[in-house]
Amino acid sequence: MGELGTPVIIGRETELARVTSLLDRGAAGLLLEGTVGIGKSTVVAAAAAQAKARDWTVLQCSPASTETGYAYAGLADLITELPDIPAVQRRALEVAIHRADADQPADPHVVAAATVSVLRALAAEKPVLLVVDDMQWLDAETAAVLDFASRRLGGAPVALLVARRAEHPGAPPWGLDEQLWLSGMTEAQLHGVVHHQLGRSLPRPVLTRLNAVCQGNPMMAVEMAKTPDGPLPDSLVRLVPSRPQSGDVLLAASAMTSPTVEGLRAALDDDVTAGLEAGELAGLIEVHGNTVTFAHPLFAAVIYGEAPAPRRRAVHRRLAKVESDPRHLALGIIGPDEPVAQKLEYAALAAEPMGAAELLTLSRSRTPSHATAANGRRVLMLADALFSSGDLNAARELLDEEIPCLAAGPLRARALMVRGTIAWHQENGVVAAKLLESALDDAKADQELTGQLHARLSVFYETDCAEAHMHAEEAVSALAESDLLPGALLNLCHTSAQLGLPPRADLLDRGLEDPASPVPGMWYLAVDSTVDRARDRFTTMLARADVSSEADLLTRLGEVELVAGNLSAAKEYADSATTAAMQLGQPFADRPRRLRAFVDAHAGELNEARQIAEDGADRAEANGDLAIAVGYLSVLAFIAASEADPAAVVGYTGRSRRHLATMGIKDPLGRDDPAIERICALAELDRLAEASAELAEFEQRHARLPRPWMEPVLARARATIAAAHGDISSSIDVNPQWSRFDQARVLLLRGRLLRRARRPGAAATTLTSAEAIFSELKYPLWAAMTRAELARVSRRRSAAAQLSETEQRVAELVVSGMTTKQVAATLFMSPRTVESHVARAYRKLGIHSRAELGRVIG
């Protein structure tokens, strides 16, 4: 439950929109239908909470199967208090719901009429939402009353919401004008439900296997997730119809990938008709021609799980004769069998990562204990498959158990490389780097493997730029003749630039020749800000990436959409990336959460963004994850800039600069650069010497390695510093190639400076353009900031219209800080004349002091 008892809803946006529409229309009806556990009651609870938040009267009943035979049981739950209705109707209703004694039952027609009167009376005070959950258990008498009432309310503001369990959509009852079928959830939504209810994330392969059985049903998913590797819980087994005596027919069908009548006959060597018909009559299977389909995957899982192990093995041995799937061979025997293990290993080579992991797990279980070389090879293959499919936890546990048993050499080095990469995802770069450093001796006989280790070390040493650069150079040298060279070249270019070394355009050009190069992030949106090119690059990479890369690529795509000003798309990518990261075993999912905080900050949702960023920065600093801390601090600096708080900007960016210095980074390439907000904030605080020095450093970095995103920062910084020195006449050009947000920020600053330069017309035009962009982008805080500037311009223009030209000129000089004598000398008039003009301006404007004059026309 969330705030004020509102149920936490994951997914179901369409369903909740229909509920909102129902309440908006008032006098309407909606039928919700779906299978058991699909989430009907959750949507009903959300509707009731929303109605109560609107100050509606909510009447609700949730009948149970044991109450079906009790007359008016549902009505008693619905009518908890009786308004003023005719005495005859009141008496009949009280008797029906057992609040009054009577010698004979109440007249059903009078009870129905009384219910109509109650609903009309309640609706006369405020709208009513009448909710019936689990309508299939509603007693017949209450159903008849509601059928009668629903047709006789005459447009009164009474909304009727009915939820009914069903296997297929059916006809709406009681004349309801709308119905909605609740379908299964996506895997991402199921992950959210499981995480919310159980407090843990399931790896992608586990979630996929779970969803194959539960078919998007959240209740089933939560029940199965409690023991994902164990037997199905009784709560789900009870949902399966009684299993008939059918020999091995249904068990064999449950063990087949695609069961057919012909396949069953061939495997079982007899007529399977009787068994199939028994399964059909029980509602467990459907037979269409040659195809046999289980009515629900859960039924197949229960039938297979309930069978004794010897019986299952016997069925698999029979299936192995008619199906080419090598899993039947493995599941039909007891103990090791190297030929079977080899067949499973060969099959894994052609399988997708998730299928390969299953095949290799079986292969290892059938590998003889003396086959140490084969076992080591299969360990590494299985770890790779688990990693690529996204089950990093399983891969980590396997490697931690098996690496100590592996002989020194390239195989152990590769295992350590996978283990270190898992540590990079789940722990931090320090742990990851130690594991890969320990693998270098084992890999020395394999030059390409040595290069791979150095290439990954150049990434993992993110808190030590000099060390990262050294490994990047080693990687380029070792991979000179390898297909992996492009990625190594980009790593070297990246670390060289961060160290402030001369740019290596040759490395960039060679590295980007390969469209599959694994390190494009430092180029796209950093050195090259072309949104379309970045979007295409990351979308292409995502389409062919394995699960372990999804979180990073989704985050990159979210950053692209944020730069493009598409907040809704950026938010979706951030949330998807967060889910993907959590499925990899990343407890904090820092990079996607940092992106989500940035999106929220742009959207004006500062409290949530600030909480995420503050918690993340503090935790990262405590753990020594300085690169992560810099990312979160950039969010906090942006929030402070959005609140026009230069002191806070300087505080946050100061922390970032110290972290960058500790890491040895002299030139942060991307948009976490503290200079983006820091230089202007220093100037606004009148710390001009510091601002000028940091601007000069920023200009040198831009000259050394030009990046388009730097240009609007330079424009703002130069103009702000010039204005602080008293020069507010400098024009600021806006480049249409900049992002829309950068254009608007520069226009806002230009409008502010034009206002200070006493050019209200030009200021208003510029600020109007800035406000239009901020509003179009849906950046409410920046739009409000711009409207405040426009209001100041309007006040100034309004005030100017009331003054003569001479009075206006005198007022402007007074507001600028000149004394009466200085104004007199400037305008070649006497001090007394100046004071007379000032006095007349005060009378016209209705003010009494120079401070008020400054607020009106300043």
JSON list of N, CA and C in Angstrom, two decimals, residues 767-806:
[
{"chain": "A", "resi": 767, "resn": "LEU", "atom": "N", "xyz": [12.67, 36.16, -24.02]},
{"chain": "A", "resi": 767, "resn": "LEU", "atom": "CA", "xyz": [12.15, 35.34, -22.93]},
{"chain": "A", "resi": 767, "resn": "LEU", "atom": "C", "xyz": [10.91, 34.55, -23.37]},
{"chain": "A", "resi": 768, "resn": "THR", "atom": "N", "xyz": [10.11, 35.15, -24.21]},
{"chain": "A", "resi": 768, "resn": "THR", "atom": "CA", "xyz": [8.93, 34.43, -24.73]},
{"chain": "A", "resi": 768, "resn": "THR", "atom": "C", "xyz": [9.36, 33.20, -25.53]},
{"chain": "A", "resi": 769, "resn": "SER", "atom": "N", "xyz": [10.43, 33.35, -26.33]},
{"chain": "A", "resi": 769, "resn": "SER", "atom": "CA", "xyz": [10.94, 32.21, -27.08]},
{"chain": "A", "resi": 769, "resn": "SER", "atom": "C", "xyz": [11.46, 31.12, -26.14]},
{"chain": "A", "resi": 770, "resn": "ALA", "atom": "N", "xyz": [12.18, 31.53, -25.09]},
{"chain": "A", "resi": 770, "resn": "ALA", "atom": "CA", "xyz": [12.69, 30.56, -24.12]},
{"chain": "A", "resi": 770, "resn": "ALA", "atom": "C", "xyz": [11.55, 29.84, -23.41]},
{"chain": "A", "resi": 771, "resn": "GLU", "atom": "N", "xyz": [10.54, 30.60, -22.99]},
{"chain": "A", "resi": 771, "resn": "GLU", "atom": "CA", "xyz": [9.42, 29.99, -22.28]},
{"chain": "A", "resi": 771, "resn": "GLU", "atom": "C", "xyz": [8.67, 29.01, -23.14]},
{"chain": "A", "resi": 772, "resn": "ALA", "atom": "N", "xyz": [8.55, 29.31, -24.43]},
{"chain": "A", "resi": 772, "resn": "ALA", "atom": "CA", "xyz": [7.87, 28.40, -25.36]},
{"chain": "A", "resi": 772, "resn": "ALA", "atom": "C", "xyz": [8.61, 27.06, -25.46]},
{"chain": "A", "resi": 773, "resn": "ILE", "atom": "N", "xyz": [9.94, 27.12, -25.50]},
{"chain": "A", "resi": 773, "resn": "ILE", "atom": "CA", "xyz": [10.71, 25.87, -25.59]},
{"chain": "A", "resi": 773, "resn": "ILE", "atom": "C", "xyz": [10.59, 25.07, -24.30]},
{"chain": "A", "resi": 774, "resn": "PHE", "atom": "N", "xyz": [10.74, 25.75, -23.15]},
{"chain": "A", "resi": 774, "resn": "PHE", "atom": "CA", "xyz": [10.63, 25.04, -21.87]},
{"chain": "A", "resi": 774, "resn": "PHE", "atom": "C", "xyz": [9.25, 24.39, -21.72]},
{"chain": "A", "resi": 775, "resn": "SER", "atom": "N", "xyz": [8.21, 25.11, -22.13]},
{"chain": "A", "resi": 775, "resn": "SER", "atom": "CA", "xyz": [6.86, 24.57, -22.02]},
{"chain": "A", "resi": 775, "resn": "SER", "atom": "C", "xyz": [6.67, 23.39, -22.97]},
{"chain": "A", "resi": 776, "resn": "GLU", "atom": "N", "xyz": [7.21, 23.51, -24.19]},
{"chain": "A", "resi": 776, "resn": "GLU", "atom": "CA", "xyz": [7.09, 22.43, -25.16]},
{"chain": "A", "resi": 776, "resn": "GLU", "atom": "C", "xyz": [7.80, 21.17, -24.64]},
{"chain": "A", "resi": 777, "resn": "LEU", "atom": "N", "xyz": [8.95, 21.37, -24.00]},
{"chain": "A", "resi": 777, "resn": "LEU", "atom": "CA", "xyz": [9.70, 20.23, -23.46]},
{"chain": "A", "resi": 777, "resn": "LEU", "atom": "C", "xyz": [9.07, 19.68, -22.18]},
{"chain": "A", "resi": 778, "resn": "LYS", "atom": "N", "xyz": [8.13, 20.44, -21.61]},
{"chain": "A", "resi": 778, "resn": "LYS", "atom": "CA", "xyz": [7.49, 20.06, -20.33]},
{"chain": "A", "resi": 778, "resn": "LYS", "atom": "C", "xyz": [8.50, 20.10, -19.19]},
{"chain": "A", "resi": 779, "resn": "TYR", "atom": "N", "xyz": [9.25, 21.21, -19.13]},
{"chain": "A", "resi": 779, "resn": "TYR", "atom": "CA", "xyz": [10.18, 21.47, -18.03]},
{"chain": "A", "resi": 779, "resn": "TYR", "atom": "C", "xyz": [9.57, 22.59, -17.18]},
{"chain": "A", "resi": 780, "resn": "PRO", "atom": "N", "xyz": [8.70, 22.26, -16.24]},
{"chain": "A", "resi": 780, "resn": "PRO", "atom": "CA", "xyz": [7.89, 23.29, -15.57]},
{"chain": "A", "resi": 780, "resn": "PRO", "atom": "C", "xyz": [8.70, 24.29, -14.75]},
{"chain": "A", "resi": 781, "resn": "LEU", "atom": "N", "xyz": [9.75, 23.86, -14.07]},
{"chain": "A", "resi": 781, "resn": "LEU", "atom": "CA", "xyz": [10.51, 24.80, -13.24]},
{"chain": "A", "resi": 781, "resn": "LEU", "atom": "C", "xyz": [11.20, 25.85, -14.09]},
{"chain": "A", "resi": 782, "resn": "TRP", "atom": "N", "xyz": [11.78, 25.41, -15.20]},
{"chain": "A", "resi": 782, "resn": "TRP", "atom": "CA", "xyz": [12.47, 26.38, -16.06]},
{"chain": "A", "resi": 782, "resn": "TRP", "atom": "C", "xyz": [11.48, 27.29, -16.77]},
{"chain": "A", "resi": 783, "resn": "ALA", "atom": "N", "xyz": [10.31, 26.76, -17.10]},
{"chain": "A", "resi": 783, "resn": "ALA", "atom": "CA", "xyz": [9.28, 27.61, -17.70]},
{"chain": "A", "resi": 783, "resn": "ALA", "atom": "C", "xyz": [8.81, 28.65, -16.69]},
{"chain": "A", "resi": 784, "resn": "ALA", "atom": "N", "xyz": [8.63, 28.25, -15.43]},
{"chain": "A", "resi": 784, "resn": "ALA", "atom": "CA", "xyz": [8.20, 29.19, -14.39]},
{"chain": "A", "resi": 784, "resn": "ALA", "atom": "C", "xyz": [9.26, 30.24, -14.14]},
{"chain": "A", "resi": 785, "resn": "MET", "atom": "N", "xyz": [10.53, 29.84, -14.14]},
{"chain": "A", "resi": 785, "resn": "MET", "atom": "CA", "xyz": [11.63, 30.78, -13.95]},
{"chain": "A", "resi": 785, "resn": "MET", "atom": "C", "xyz": [11.61, 31.83, -15.06]},
{"chain": "A", "resi": 786, "resn": "THR", "atom": "N", "xyz": [11.34, 31.38, -16.29]},
{"chain": "A", "resi": 786, "resn": "THR", "atom": "CA", "xyz": [11.31, 32.31, -17.42]},
{"chain": "A", "resi": 786, "resn": "THR", "atom": "C", "xyz": [10.10, 33.24, -17.33]},
{"chain": "A", "resi": 787, "resn": "ARG", "atom": "N", "xyz": [8.95, 32.70, -16.90]},
{"chain": "A", "resi": 787, "resn": "ARG", "atom": "CA", "xyz": [7.76, 33.55, -16.75]},
{"chain": "A", "resi": 787, "resn": "ARG", "atom": "C", "xyz": [7.98, 34.61, -15.68]},
{"chain": "A", "resi": 788, "resn": "ALA", "atom": "N", "xyz": [8.75, 34.29, -14.65]},
{"chain": "A", "resi": 788, "resn": "ALA", "atom": "CA", "xyz": [9.05, 35.28, -13.61]},
{"chain": "A", "resi": 788, "resn": "ALA", "atom": "C", "xyz": [9.87, 36.42, -14.20]},
{"chain": "A", "resi": 789, "resn": "GLU", "atom": "N", "xyz": [10.82, 36.08, -15.07]},
{"chain": "A", "resi": 789, "resn": "GLU", "atom": "CA", "xyz": [11.59, 37.13, -15.75]},
{"chain": "A", "resi": 789, "resn": "GLU", "atom": "C", "xyz": [10.70, 37.97, -16.65]},
{"chain": "A", "resi": 790, "resn": "LEU", "atom": "N", "xyz": [9.78, 37.31, -17.35]},
{"chain": "A", "resi": 790, "resn": "LEU", "atom": "CA", "xyz": [8.85, 38.06, -18.21]},
{"chain": "A", "resi": 790, "resn": "LEU", "atom": "C", "xyz": [7.98, 38.99, -17.39]},
{"chain": "A", "resi": 791, "resn": "ALA", "atom": "N", "xyz": [7.59, 38.54, -16.21]},
{"chain": "A", "resi": 791, "resn": "ALA", "atom": "CA", "xyz": [6.76, 39.40, -15.35]},
{"chain": "A", "resi": 791, "resn": "ALA", "atom": "C", "xyz": [7.53, 40.65, -14.94]},
{"chain": "A", "resi": 792, "resn": "ARG", "atom": "N", "xyz": [8.82, 40.48, -14.67]},
{"chain": "A", "resi": 792, "resn": "ARG", "atom": "CA", "xyz": [9.64, 41.64, -14.31]},
{"chain": "A", "resi": 792, "resn": "ARG", "atom": "C", "xyz": [9.75, 42.62, -15.48]},
{"chain": "A", "resi": 793, "resn": "VAL", "atom": "N", "xyz": [9.88, 42.04, -16.68]},
{"chain": "A", "resi": 793, "resn": "VAL", "atom": "CA", "xyz": [9.92, 42.91, -17.87]},
{"chain": "A", "resi": 793, "resn": "VAL", "atom": "C", "xyz": [8.59, 43.63, -18.03]},
{"chain": "A", "resi": 794, "resn": "SER", "atom": "N", "xyz": [7.48, 42.95, -17.82]},
{"chain": "A", "resi": 794, "resn": "SER", "atom": "CA", "xyz": [6.16, 43.56, -17.98]},
{"chain": "A", "resi": 794, "resn": "SER", "atom": "C", "xyz": [5.96, 44.67, -16.97]},
{"chain": "A", "resi": 795, "resn": "ARG", "atom": "N", "xyz": [6.40, 44.43, -15.71]},
{"chain": "A", "resi": 795, "resn": "ARG", "atom": "CA", "xyz": [6.28, 45.48, -14.70]},
{"chain": "A", "resi": 795, "resn": "ARG", "atom": "C", "xyz": [7.09, 46.70, -15.09]},
{"chain": "A", "resi": 796, "resn": "ARG", "atom": "N", "xyz": [8.28, 46.42, -15.63]},
{"chain": "A", "resi": 796, "resn": "ARG", "atom": "CA", "xyz": [9.15, 47.54, -16.02]},
{"chain": "A", "resi": 796, "resn": "ARG", "atom": "C", "xyz": [8.53, 48.33, -17.16]},
{"chain": "A", "resi": 797, "resn": "ARG", "atom": "N", "xyz": [7.98, 47.62, -18.15]},
{"chain": "A", "resi": 797, "resn": "ARG", "atom": "CA", "xyz": [7.38, 48.30, -19.30]},
{"chain": "A", "resi": 797, "resn": "ARG", "atom": "C", "xyz": [6.13, 49.05, -18.87]},
{"chain": "A", "resi": 798, "resn": "SER", "atom": "N", "xyz": [5.38, 48.46, -17.94]},
{"chain": "A", "resi": 798, "resn": "SER", "atom": "CA", "xyz": [4.17, 49.12, -17.45]},
{"chain": "A", "resi": 798, "resn": "SER", "atom": "C", "xyz": [4.53, 50.39, -16.69]},
{"chain": "A", "resi": 799, "resn": "ALA", "atom": "N", "xyz": [5.59, 50.27, -15.87]},
{"chain": "A", "resi": 799, "resn": "ALA", "atom": "CA", "xyz": [6.02, 51.45, -15.10]},
{"chain": "A", "resi": 799, "resn": "ALA", "atom": "C", "xyz": [6.54, 52.52, -16.05]},
{"chain": "A", "resi": 800, "resn": "ALA", "atom": "N", "xyz": [7.32, 52.10, -17.05]},
{"chain": "A", "resi": 800, "resn": "ALA", "atom": "CA", "xyz": [7.89, 53.07, -17.98]},
{"chain": "A", "resi": 800, "resn": "ALA", "atom": "C", "xyz": [6.81, 53.85, -18.72]},
{"chain": "A", "resi": 801, "resn": "ALA", "atom": "N", "xyz": [5.68, 53.21, -18.97]},
{"chain": "A", "resi": 801, "resn": "ALA", "atom": "CA", "xyz": [4.60, 53.87, -19.70]},
{"chain": "A", "resi": 801, "resn": "ALA", "atom": "C", "xyz": [4.01, 55.02, -18.91]},
{"chain": "A", "resi": 802, "resn": "GLN", "atom": "N", "xyz": [4.14, 54.98, -17.57]},
{"chain": "A", "resi": 802, "resn": "GLN", "atom": "CA", "xyz": [3.55, 56.03, -16.73]},
{"chain": "A", "resi": 802, "resn": "GLN", "atom": "C", "xyz": [4.48, 57.22, -16.56]},
{"chain": "A", "resi": 803, "resn": "LEU", "atom": "N", "xyz": [5.76, 57.05, -16.92]},
{"chain": "A", "resi": 803, "resn": "LEU", "atom": "CA", "xyz": [6.73, 58.12, -16.70]},
{"chain": "A", "resi": 803, "resn": "LEU", "atom": "C", "xyz": [7.07, 58.83, -18.01]},
{"chain": "A", "resi": 804, "resn": "SER", "atom": "N", "xyz": [7.45, 60.10, -17.86]},
{"chain": "A", "resi": 804, "resn": "SER", "atom": "CA", "xyz": [7.94, 60.81, -19.04]},
{"chain": "A", "resi": 804, "resn": "SER", "atom": "C", "xyz": [9.31, 60.27, -19.40]},
{"chain": "A", "resi": 805, "resn": "GLU", "atom": "N", "xyz": [9.81, 60.64, -20.58]},
{"chain": "A", "resi": 805, "resn": "GLU", "atom": "CA", "xyz": [11.11, 60.13, -21.01]},
{"chain": "A", "resi": 805, "resn": "GLU", "atom": "C", "xyz": [12.20, 60.55, -20.05]},
{"chain": "A", "resi": 806, "resn": "THR", "atom": "N", "xyz": [12.14, 61.84, -19.59]},
{"chain": "A", "resi": 806, "resn": "THR", "atom": "CA", "xyz": [13.17, 62.32, -18.65]},
{"chain": "A", "resi": 806, "resn": "THR", "atom": "C", "xyz": [13.06, 61.61, -17.31]}
]
